mmCIF file of C-alpha atoms in Angstrom:
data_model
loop_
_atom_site.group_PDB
_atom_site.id
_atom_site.type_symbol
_atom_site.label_atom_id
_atom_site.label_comp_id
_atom_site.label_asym_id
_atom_site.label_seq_id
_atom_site.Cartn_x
_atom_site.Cartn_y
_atom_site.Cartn_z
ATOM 1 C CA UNK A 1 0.000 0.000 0.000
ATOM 2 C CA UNK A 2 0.959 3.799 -0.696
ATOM 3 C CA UNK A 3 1.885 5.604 2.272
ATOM 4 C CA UNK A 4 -1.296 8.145 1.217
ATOM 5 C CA UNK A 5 -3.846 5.263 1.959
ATOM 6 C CA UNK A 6 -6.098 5.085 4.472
ATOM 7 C CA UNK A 7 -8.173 1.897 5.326
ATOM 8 C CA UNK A 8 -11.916 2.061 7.157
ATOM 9 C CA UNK A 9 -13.174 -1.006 9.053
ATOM 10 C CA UNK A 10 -16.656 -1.605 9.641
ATOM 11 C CA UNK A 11 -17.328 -4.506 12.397
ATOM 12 C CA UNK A 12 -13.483 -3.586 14.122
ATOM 13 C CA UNK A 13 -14.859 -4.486 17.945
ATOM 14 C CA UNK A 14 -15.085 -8.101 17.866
ATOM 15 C CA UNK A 15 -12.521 -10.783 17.932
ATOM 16 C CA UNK A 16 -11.966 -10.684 14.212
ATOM 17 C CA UNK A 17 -12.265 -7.074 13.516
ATOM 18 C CA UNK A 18 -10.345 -5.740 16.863
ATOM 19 C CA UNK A 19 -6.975 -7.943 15.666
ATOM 20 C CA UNK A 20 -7.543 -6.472 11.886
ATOM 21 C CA UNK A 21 -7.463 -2.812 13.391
ATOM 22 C CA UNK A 22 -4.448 -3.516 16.379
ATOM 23 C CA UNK A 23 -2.559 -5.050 13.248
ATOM 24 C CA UNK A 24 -2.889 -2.278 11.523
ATOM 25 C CA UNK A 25 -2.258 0.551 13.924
ATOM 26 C CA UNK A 26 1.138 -1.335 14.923
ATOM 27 C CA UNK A 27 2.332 -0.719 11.448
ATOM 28 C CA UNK A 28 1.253 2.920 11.410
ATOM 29 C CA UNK A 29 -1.879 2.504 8.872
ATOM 30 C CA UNK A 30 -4.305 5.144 9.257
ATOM 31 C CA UNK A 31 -7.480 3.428 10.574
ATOM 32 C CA UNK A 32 -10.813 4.686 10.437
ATOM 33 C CA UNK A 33 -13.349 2.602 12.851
ATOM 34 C CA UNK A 34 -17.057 2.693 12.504
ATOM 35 C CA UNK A 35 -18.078 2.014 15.733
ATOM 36 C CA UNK A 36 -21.106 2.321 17.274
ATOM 37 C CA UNK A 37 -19.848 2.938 21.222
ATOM 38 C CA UNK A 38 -16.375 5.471 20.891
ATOM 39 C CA UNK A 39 -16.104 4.509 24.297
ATOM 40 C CA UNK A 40 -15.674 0.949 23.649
ATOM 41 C CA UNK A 41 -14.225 1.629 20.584
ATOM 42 C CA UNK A 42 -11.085 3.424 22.564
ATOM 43 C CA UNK A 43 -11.092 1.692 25.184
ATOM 44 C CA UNK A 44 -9.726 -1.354 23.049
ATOM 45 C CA UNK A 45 -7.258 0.746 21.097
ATOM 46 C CA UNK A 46 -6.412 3.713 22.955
ATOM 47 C CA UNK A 47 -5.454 7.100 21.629
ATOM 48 C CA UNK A 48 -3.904 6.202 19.047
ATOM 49 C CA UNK A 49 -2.826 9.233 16.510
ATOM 50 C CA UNK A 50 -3.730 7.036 13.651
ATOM 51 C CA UNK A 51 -6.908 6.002 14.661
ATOM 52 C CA UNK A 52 -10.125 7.828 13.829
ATOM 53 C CA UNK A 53 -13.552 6.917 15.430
ATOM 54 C CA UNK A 54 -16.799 7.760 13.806
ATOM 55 C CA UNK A 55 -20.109 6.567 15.589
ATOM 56 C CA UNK A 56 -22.169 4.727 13.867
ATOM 57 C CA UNK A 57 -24.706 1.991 13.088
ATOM 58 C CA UNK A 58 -24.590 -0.146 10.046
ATOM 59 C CA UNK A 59 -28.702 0.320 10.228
ATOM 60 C CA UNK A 60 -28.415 3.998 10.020
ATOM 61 C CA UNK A 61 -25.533 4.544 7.192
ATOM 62 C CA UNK A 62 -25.274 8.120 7.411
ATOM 63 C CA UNK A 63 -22.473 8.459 9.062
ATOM 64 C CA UNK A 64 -20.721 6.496 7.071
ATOM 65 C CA UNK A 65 -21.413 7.834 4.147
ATOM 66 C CA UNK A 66 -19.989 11.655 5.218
ATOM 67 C CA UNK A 67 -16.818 9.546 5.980
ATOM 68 C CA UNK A 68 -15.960 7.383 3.903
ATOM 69 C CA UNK A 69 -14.404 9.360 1.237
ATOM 70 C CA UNK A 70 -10.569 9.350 0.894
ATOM 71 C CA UNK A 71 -9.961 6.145 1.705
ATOM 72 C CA UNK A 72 -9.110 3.119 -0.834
ATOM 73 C CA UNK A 73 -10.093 0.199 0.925
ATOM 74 C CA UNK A 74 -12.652 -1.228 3.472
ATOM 75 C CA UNK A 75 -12.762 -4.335 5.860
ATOM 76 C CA UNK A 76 -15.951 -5.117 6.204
ATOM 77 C CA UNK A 77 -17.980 -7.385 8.727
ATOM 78 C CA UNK A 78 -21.647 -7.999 9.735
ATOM 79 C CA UNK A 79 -22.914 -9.246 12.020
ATOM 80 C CA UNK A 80 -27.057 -8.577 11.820
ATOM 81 C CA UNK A 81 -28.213 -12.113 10.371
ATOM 82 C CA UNK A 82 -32.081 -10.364 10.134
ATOM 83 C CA UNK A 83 -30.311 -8.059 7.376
ATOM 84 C CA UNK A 84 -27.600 -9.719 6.359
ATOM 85 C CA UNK A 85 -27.164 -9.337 2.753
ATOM 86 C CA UNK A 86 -28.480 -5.501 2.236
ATOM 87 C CA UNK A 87 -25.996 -4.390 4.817
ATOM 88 C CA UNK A 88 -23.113 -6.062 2.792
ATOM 89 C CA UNK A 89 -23.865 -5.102 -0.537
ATOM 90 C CA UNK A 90 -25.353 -1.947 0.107
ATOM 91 C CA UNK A 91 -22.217 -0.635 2.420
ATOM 92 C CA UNK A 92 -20.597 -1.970 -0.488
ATOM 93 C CA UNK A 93 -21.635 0.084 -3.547
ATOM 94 C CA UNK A 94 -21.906 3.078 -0.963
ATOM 95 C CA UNK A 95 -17.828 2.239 -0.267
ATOM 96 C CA UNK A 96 -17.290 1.240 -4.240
ATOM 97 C CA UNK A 97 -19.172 5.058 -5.303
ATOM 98 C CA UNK A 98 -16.907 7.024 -2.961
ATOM 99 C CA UNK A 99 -13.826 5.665 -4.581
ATOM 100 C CA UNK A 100 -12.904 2.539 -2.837
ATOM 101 C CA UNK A 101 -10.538 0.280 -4.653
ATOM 102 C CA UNK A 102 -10.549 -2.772 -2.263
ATOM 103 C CA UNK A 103 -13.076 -4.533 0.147
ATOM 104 C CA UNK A 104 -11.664 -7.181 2.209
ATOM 105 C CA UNK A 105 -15.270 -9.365 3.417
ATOM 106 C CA UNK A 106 -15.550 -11.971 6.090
ATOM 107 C CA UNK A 107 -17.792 -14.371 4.763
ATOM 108 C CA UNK A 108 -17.740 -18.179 5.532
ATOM 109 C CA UNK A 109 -16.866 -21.499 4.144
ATOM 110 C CA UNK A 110 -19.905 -23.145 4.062
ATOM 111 C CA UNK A 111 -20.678 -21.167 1.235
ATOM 112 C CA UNK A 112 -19.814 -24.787 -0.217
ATOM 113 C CA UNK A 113 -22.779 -26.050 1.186
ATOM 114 C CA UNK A 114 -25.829 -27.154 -1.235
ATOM 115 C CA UNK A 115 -28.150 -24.434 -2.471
ATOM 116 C CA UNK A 116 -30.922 -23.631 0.779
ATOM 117 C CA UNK A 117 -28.919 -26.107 3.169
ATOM 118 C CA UNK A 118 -27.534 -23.416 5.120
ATOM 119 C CA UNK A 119 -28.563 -20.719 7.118
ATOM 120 C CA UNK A 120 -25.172 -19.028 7.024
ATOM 121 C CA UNK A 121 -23.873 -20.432 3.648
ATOM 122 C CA UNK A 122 -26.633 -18.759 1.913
ATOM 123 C CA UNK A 123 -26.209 -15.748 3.454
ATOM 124 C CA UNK A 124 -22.936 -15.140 2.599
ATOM 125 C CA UNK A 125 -23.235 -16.737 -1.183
ATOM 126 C CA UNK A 126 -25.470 -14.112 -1.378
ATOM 127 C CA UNK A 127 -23.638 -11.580 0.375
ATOM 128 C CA UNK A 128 -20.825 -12.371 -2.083
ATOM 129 C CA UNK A 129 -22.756 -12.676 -5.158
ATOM 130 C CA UNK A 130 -24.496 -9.223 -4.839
ATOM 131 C CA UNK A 131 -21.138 -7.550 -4.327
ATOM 132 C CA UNK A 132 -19.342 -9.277 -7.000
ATOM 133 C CA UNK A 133 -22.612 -8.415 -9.440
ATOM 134 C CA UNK A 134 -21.760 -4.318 -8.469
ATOM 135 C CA UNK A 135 -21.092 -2.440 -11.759
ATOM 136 C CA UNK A 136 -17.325 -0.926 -11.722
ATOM 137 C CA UNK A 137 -16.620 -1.922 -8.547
ATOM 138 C CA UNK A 138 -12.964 -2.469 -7.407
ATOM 139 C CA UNK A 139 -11.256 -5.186 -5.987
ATOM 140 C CA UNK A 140 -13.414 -7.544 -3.596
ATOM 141 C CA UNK A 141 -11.801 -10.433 -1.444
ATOM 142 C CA UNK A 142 -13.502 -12.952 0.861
ATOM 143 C CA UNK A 143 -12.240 -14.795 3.624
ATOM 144 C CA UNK A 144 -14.047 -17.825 4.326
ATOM 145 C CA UNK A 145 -13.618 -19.304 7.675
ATOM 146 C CA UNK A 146 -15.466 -22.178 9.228
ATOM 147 C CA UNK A 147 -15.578 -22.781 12.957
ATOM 148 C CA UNK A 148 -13.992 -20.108 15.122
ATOM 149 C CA UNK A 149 -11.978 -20.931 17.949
ATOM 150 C CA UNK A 150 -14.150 -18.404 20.493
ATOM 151 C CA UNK A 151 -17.146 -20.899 19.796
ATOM 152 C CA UNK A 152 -15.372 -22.281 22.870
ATOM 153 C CA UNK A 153 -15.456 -19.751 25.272
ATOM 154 C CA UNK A 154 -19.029 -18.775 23.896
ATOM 155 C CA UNK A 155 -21.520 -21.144 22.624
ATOM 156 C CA UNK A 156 -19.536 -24.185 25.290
ATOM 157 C CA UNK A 157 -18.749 -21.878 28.265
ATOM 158 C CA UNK A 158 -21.459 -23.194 30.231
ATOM 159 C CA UNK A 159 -20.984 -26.572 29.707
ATOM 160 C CA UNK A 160 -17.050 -26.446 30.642
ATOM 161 C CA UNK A 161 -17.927 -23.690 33.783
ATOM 162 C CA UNK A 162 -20.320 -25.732 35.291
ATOM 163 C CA UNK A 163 -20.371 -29.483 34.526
ATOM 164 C CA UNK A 164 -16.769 -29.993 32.852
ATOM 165 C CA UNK A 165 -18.247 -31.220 29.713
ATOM 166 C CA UNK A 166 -18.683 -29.965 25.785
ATOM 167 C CA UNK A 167 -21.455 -31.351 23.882
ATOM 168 C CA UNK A 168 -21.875 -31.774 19.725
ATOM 169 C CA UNK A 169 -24.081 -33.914 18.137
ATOM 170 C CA UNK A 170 -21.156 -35.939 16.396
ATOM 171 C CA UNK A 171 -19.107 -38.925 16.981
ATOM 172 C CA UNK A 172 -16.232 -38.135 19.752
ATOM 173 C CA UNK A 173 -13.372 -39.039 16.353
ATOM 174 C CA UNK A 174 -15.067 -36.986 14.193
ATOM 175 C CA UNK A 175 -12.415 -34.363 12.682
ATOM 176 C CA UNK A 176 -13.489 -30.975 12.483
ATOM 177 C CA UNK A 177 -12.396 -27.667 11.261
ATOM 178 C CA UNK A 178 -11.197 -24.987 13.002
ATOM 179 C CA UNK A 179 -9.856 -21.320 13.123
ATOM 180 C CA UNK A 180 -7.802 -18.511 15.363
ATOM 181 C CA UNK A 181 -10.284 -15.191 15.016
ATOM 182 C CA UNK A 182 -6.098 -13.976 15.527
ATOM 183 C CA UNK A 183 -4.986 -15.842 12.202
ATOM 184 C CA UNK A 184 -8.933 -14.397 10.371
ATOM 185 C CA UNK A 185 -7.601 -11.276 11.647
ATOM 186 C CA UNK A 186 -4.116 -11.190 10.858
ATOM 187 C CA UNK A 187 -5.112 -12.681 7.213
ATOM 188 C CA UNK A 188 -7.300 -9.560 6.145
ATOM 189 C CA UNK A 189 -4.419 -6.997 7.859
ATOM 190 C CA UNK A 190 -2.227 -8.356 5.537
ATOM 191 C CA UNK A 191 -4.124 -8.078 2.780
ATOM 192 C CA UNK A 192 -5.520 -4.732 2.964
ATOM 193 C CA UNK A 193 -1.422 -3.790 3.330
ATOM 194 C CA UNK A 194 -0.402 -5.737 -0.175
ATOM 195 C CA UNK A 195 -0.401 -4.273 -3.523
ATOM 196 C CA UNK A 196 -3.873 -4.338 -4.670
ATOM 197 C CA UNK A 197 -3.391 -6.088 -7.750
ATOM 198 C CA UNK A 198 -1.671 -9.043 -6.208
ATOM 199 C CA UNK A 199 -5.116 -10.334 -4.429
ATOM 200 C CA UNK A 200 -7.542 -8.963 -6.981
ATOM 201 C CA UNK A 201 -10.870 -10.304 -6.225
ATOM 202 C CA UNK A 202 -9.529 -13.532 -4.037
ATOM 203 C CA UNK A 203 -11.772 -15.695 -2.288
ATOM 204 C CA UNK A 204 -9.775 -17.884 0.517
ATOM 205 C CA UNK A 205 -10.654 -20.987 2.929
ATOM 206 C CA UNK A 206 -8.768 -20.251 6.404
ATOM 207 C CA UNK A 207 -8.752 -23.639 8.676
ATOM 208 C CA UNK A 208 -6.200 -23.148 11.173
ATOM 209 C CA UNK A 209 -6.297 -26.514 12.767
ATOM 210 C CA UNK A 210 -8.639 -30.313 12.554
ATOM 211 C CA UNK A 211 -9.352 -31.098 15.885
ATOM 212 C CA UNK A 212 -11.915 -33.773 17.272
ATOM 213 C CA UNK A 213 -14.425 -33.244 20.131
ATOM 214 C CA UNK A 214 -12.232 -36.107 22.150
ATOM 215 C CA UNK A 215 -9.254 -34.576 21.378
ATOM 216 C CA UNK A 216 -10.356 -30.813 22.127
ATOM 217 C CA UNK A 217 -11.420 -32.367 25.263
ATOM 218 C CA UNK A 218 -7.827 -33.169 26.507
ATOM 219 C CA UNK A 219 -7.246 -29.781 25.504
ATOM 220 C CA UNK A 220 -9.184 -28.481 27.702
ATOM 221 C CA UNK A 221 -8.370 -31.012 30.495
ATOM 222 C CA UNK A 222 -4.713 -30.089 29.921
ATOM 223 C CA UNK A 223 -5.246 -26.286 29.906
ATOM 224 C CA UNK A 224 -7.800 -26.138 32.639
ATOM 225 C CA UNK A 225 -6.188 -28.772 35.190
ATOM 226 C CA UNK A 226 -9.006 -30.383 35.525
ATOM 227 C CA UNK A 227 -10.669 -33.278 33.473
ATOM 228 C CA UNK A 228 -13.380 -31.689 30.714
ATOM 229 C CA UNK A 229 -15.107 -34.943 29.260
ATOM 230 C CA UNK A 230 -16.492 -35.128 25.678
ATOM 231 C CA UNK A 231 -20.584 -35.913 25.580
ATOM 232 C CA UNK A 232 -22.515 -36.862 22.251
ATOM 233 C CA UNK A 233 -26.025 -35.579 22.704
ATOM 234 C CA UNK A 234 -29.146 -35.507 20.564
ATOM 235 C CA UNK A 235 -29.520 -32.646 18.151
ATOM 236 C CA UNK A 236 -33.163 -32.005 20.222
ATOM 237 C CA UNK A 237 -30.600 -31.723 23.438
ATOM 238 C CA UNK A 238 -28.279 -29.216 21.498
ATOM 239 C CA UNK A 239 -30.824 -27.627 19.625
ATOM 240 C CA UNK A 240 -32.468 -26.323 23.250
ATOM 241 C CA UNK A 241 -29.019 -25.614 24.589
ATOM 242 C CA UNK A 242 -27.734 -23.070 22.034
ATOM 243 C CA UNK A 243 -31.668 -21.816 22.144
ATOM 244 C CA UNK A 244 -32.088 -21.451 25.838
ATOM 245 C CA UNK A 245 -28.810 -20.869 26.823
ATOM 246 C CA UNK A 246 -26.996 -19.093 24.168
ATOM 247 C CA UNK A 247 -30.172 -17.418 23.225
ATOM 248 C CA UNK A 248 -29.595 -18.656 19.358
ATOM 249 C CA UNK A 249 -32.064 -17.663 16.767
ATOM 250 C CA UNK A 250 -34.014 -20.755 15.357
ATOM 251 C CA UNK A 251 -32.126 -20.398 12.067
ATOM 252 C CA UNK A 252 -28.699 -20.335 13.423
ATOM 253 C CA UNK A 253 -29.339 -22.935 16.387
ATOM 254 C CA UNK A 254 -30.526 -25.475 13.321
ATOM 255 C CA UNK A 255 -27.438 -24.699 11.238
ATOM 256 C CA UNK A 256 -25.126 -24.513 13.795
ATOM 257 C CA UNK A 257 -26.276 -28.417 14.800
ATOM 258 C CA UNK A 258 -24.371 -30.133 12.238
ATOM 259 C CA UNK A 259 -21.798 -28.576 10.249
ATOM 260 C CA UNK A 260 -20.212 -31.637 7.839
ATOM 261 C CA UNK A 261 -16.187 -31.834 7.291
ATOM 262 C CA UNK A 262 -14.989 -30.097 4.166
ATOM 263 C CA UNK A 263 -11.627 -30.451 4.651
ATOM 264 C CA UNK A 264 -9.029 -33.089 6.368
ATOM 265 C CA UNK A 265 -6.527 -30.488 6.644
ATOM 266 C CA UNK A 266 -5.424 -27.056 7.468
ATOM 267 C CA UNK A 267 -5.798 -24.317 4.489
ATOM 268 C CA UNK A 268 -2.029 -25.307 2.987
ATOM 269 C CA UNK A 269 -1.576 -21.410 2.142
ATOM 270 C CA UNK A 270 -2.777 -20.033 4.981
ATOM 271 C CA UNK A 271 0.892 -19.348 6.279
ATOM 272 C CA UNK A 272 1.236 -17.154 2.732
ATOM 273 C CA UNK A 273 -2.134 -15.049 4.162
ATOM 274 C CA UNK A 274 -0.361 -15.206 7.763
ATOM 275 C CA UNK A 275 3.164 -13.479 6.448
ATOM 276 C CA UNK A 276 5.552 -16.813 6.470
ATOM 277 C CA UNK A 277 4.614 -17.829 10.070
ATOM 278 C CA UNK A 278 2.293 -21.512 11.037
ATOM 279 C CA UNK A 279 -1.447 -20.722 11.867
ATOM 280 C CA UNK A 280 -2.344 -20.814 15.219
ATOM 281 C CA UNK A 281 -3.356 -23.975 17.010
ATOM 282 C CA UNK A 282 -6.499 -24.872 18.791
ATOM 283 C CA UNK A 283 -4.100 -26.097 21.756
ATOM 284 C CA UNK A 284 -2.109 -22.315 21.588
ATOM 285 C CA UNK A 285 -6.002 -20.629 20.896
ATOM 286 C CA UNK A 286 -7.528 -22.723 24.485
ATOM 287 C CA UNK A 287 -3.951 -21.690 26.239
ATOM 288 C CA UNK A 288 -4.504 -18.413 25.757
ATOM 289 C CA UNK A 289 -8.032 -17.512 26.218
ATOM 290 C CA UNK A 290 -8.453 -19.989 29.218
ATOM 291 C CA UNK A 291 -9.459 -17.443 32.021
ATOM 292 C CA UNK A 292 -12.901 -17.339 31.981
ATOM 293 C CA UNK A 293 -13.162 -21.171 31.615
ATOM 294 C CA UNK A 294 -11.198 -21.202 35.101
#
């Protein structure tokens, strides 16, 4: 990148987004952050003299839209499932119209999944096909990662607090995918820092790590000090704990109950998104965000 650029982010609070803007700010890229609490918002990344904080809501674009001219590329995450798709595209052609040359979109990889199998899959294929479809847009790359890391320490916190235990619906061998929000984060940094032209309109798989439920239990027992056992349940039984006690929307809860391997293996070129250095492991991910599971 030119040293003239300046990059927005829209979604920069959460585990992703807050390692895109940190990543950014510690190589002296001017960052603006559409956030909608400043507090928060500085709180997480301090005073920063290349840090600018607008306030805003994706649902009231405004803001946005006074601000975003000047700068040549966007990270861009949603999070409002009820809206999905007209927040991406529309923020988008808004970010495309003011002279954007690059958007850098987390999306997901089970936009592999069959056509209406998936809640989020079809979300983001559509979120990705009605940005792609923009007339004379720029540059647009997707990051598609499967299941985050912090699933742990939110959707199983319970479980491990109270009762030692994780729950899935699946066989206790049965490899599964999984990514650092660090390595999601560090991967779009990096790109919204190369030339342009070397990306172009990219889309990548990031899996970080295959790790069964057994196995991610002695993971747990080893980080913890304490044994954390590995229970199949019924998808009824799951289906009523991420809807009672993770307060899951119908849609997600039911996609979220069985989510089929793609892949036997980490993403081979993740290390190429990552700079040159290994993708974080699920054991070095449960390490270091063991506190609250304490």
């Amino acid at each position: 990148m030119t040293a003239s650029e300046r990059i927005y982010v829209v979604g920069g609070t959460g585990n992703v987004g807050t390692v895109v803007v940190k990543e950014l700010l510690k190589k002296q890229v001017p960052v603006t952050l559409y956030a909608r609490s400043p507090v928060k918002a500085q709180s997480l990344f301090g005073n920063d003299a290349n840090l600018t904080i607008v306030e805003g809501d994706v649902n009231d674009l405004k803001p946005f839209e006074k601000s975003i001219s000047g700068h040549t590329r966007l990270f861009l995450l949603v999070n409002d499932f009820g809206n999905y798709v007209n927040l991406y595209v529309g923020i988008a052609e808004k970010a495309y119209t003011a002279g954007v040359k690059q958007i850098v979109q987390i999306s997901s990889i089970s936009v592999h999944f069959p056509w209406r199998a998936s809640f989020i899959g079809d979300l983001n294929r559509d979120s990705e096909k009605g940005i792609i479809a923009i007339p004379n847009r720029g540059a647009f790359v997707s990051l598609r990662p499967y299941r985050f890391a912090s699933n742990i320490t939110w959707l199983e916190f319970q479980g491990i607090k109270e009762y030692n235990v994780i729950m899935d619906v699946v066989k206790p061998e049965e490899p599964q995918e999984w990514i650092s929000p660090n390595d999601i984060g560090a991967a779009a940094a990096n790109i919204l820092q190369d030339p342009i032209e070397k990306h172009g309109d990219a889309a990548y798989e990031v899996v970080g790590d295959i790790v069964s439920p057994k196995d991610r239990a002695v993971l747990l027992s080893k980080a913890l000090g304490r044994t954390i056992s590995y229970k199949q349940v019924t998808p009824q039984e799951q289906y009523e704990i991420f809807t009672t006690q993770a307060g899951l929307p119908h849609p997600l809860a039911y996609h979220l109950l069985y989510q089929p391997q793609l892949t036997d293996r980490a993403t081979p070129g993740l290390s190429v998104l990552l700079g040159g250095r290994a993708p974080e492991t699920l054991e070095q991910w449960i390490e270091a965000n063991k506190a609250p599971l304490l």
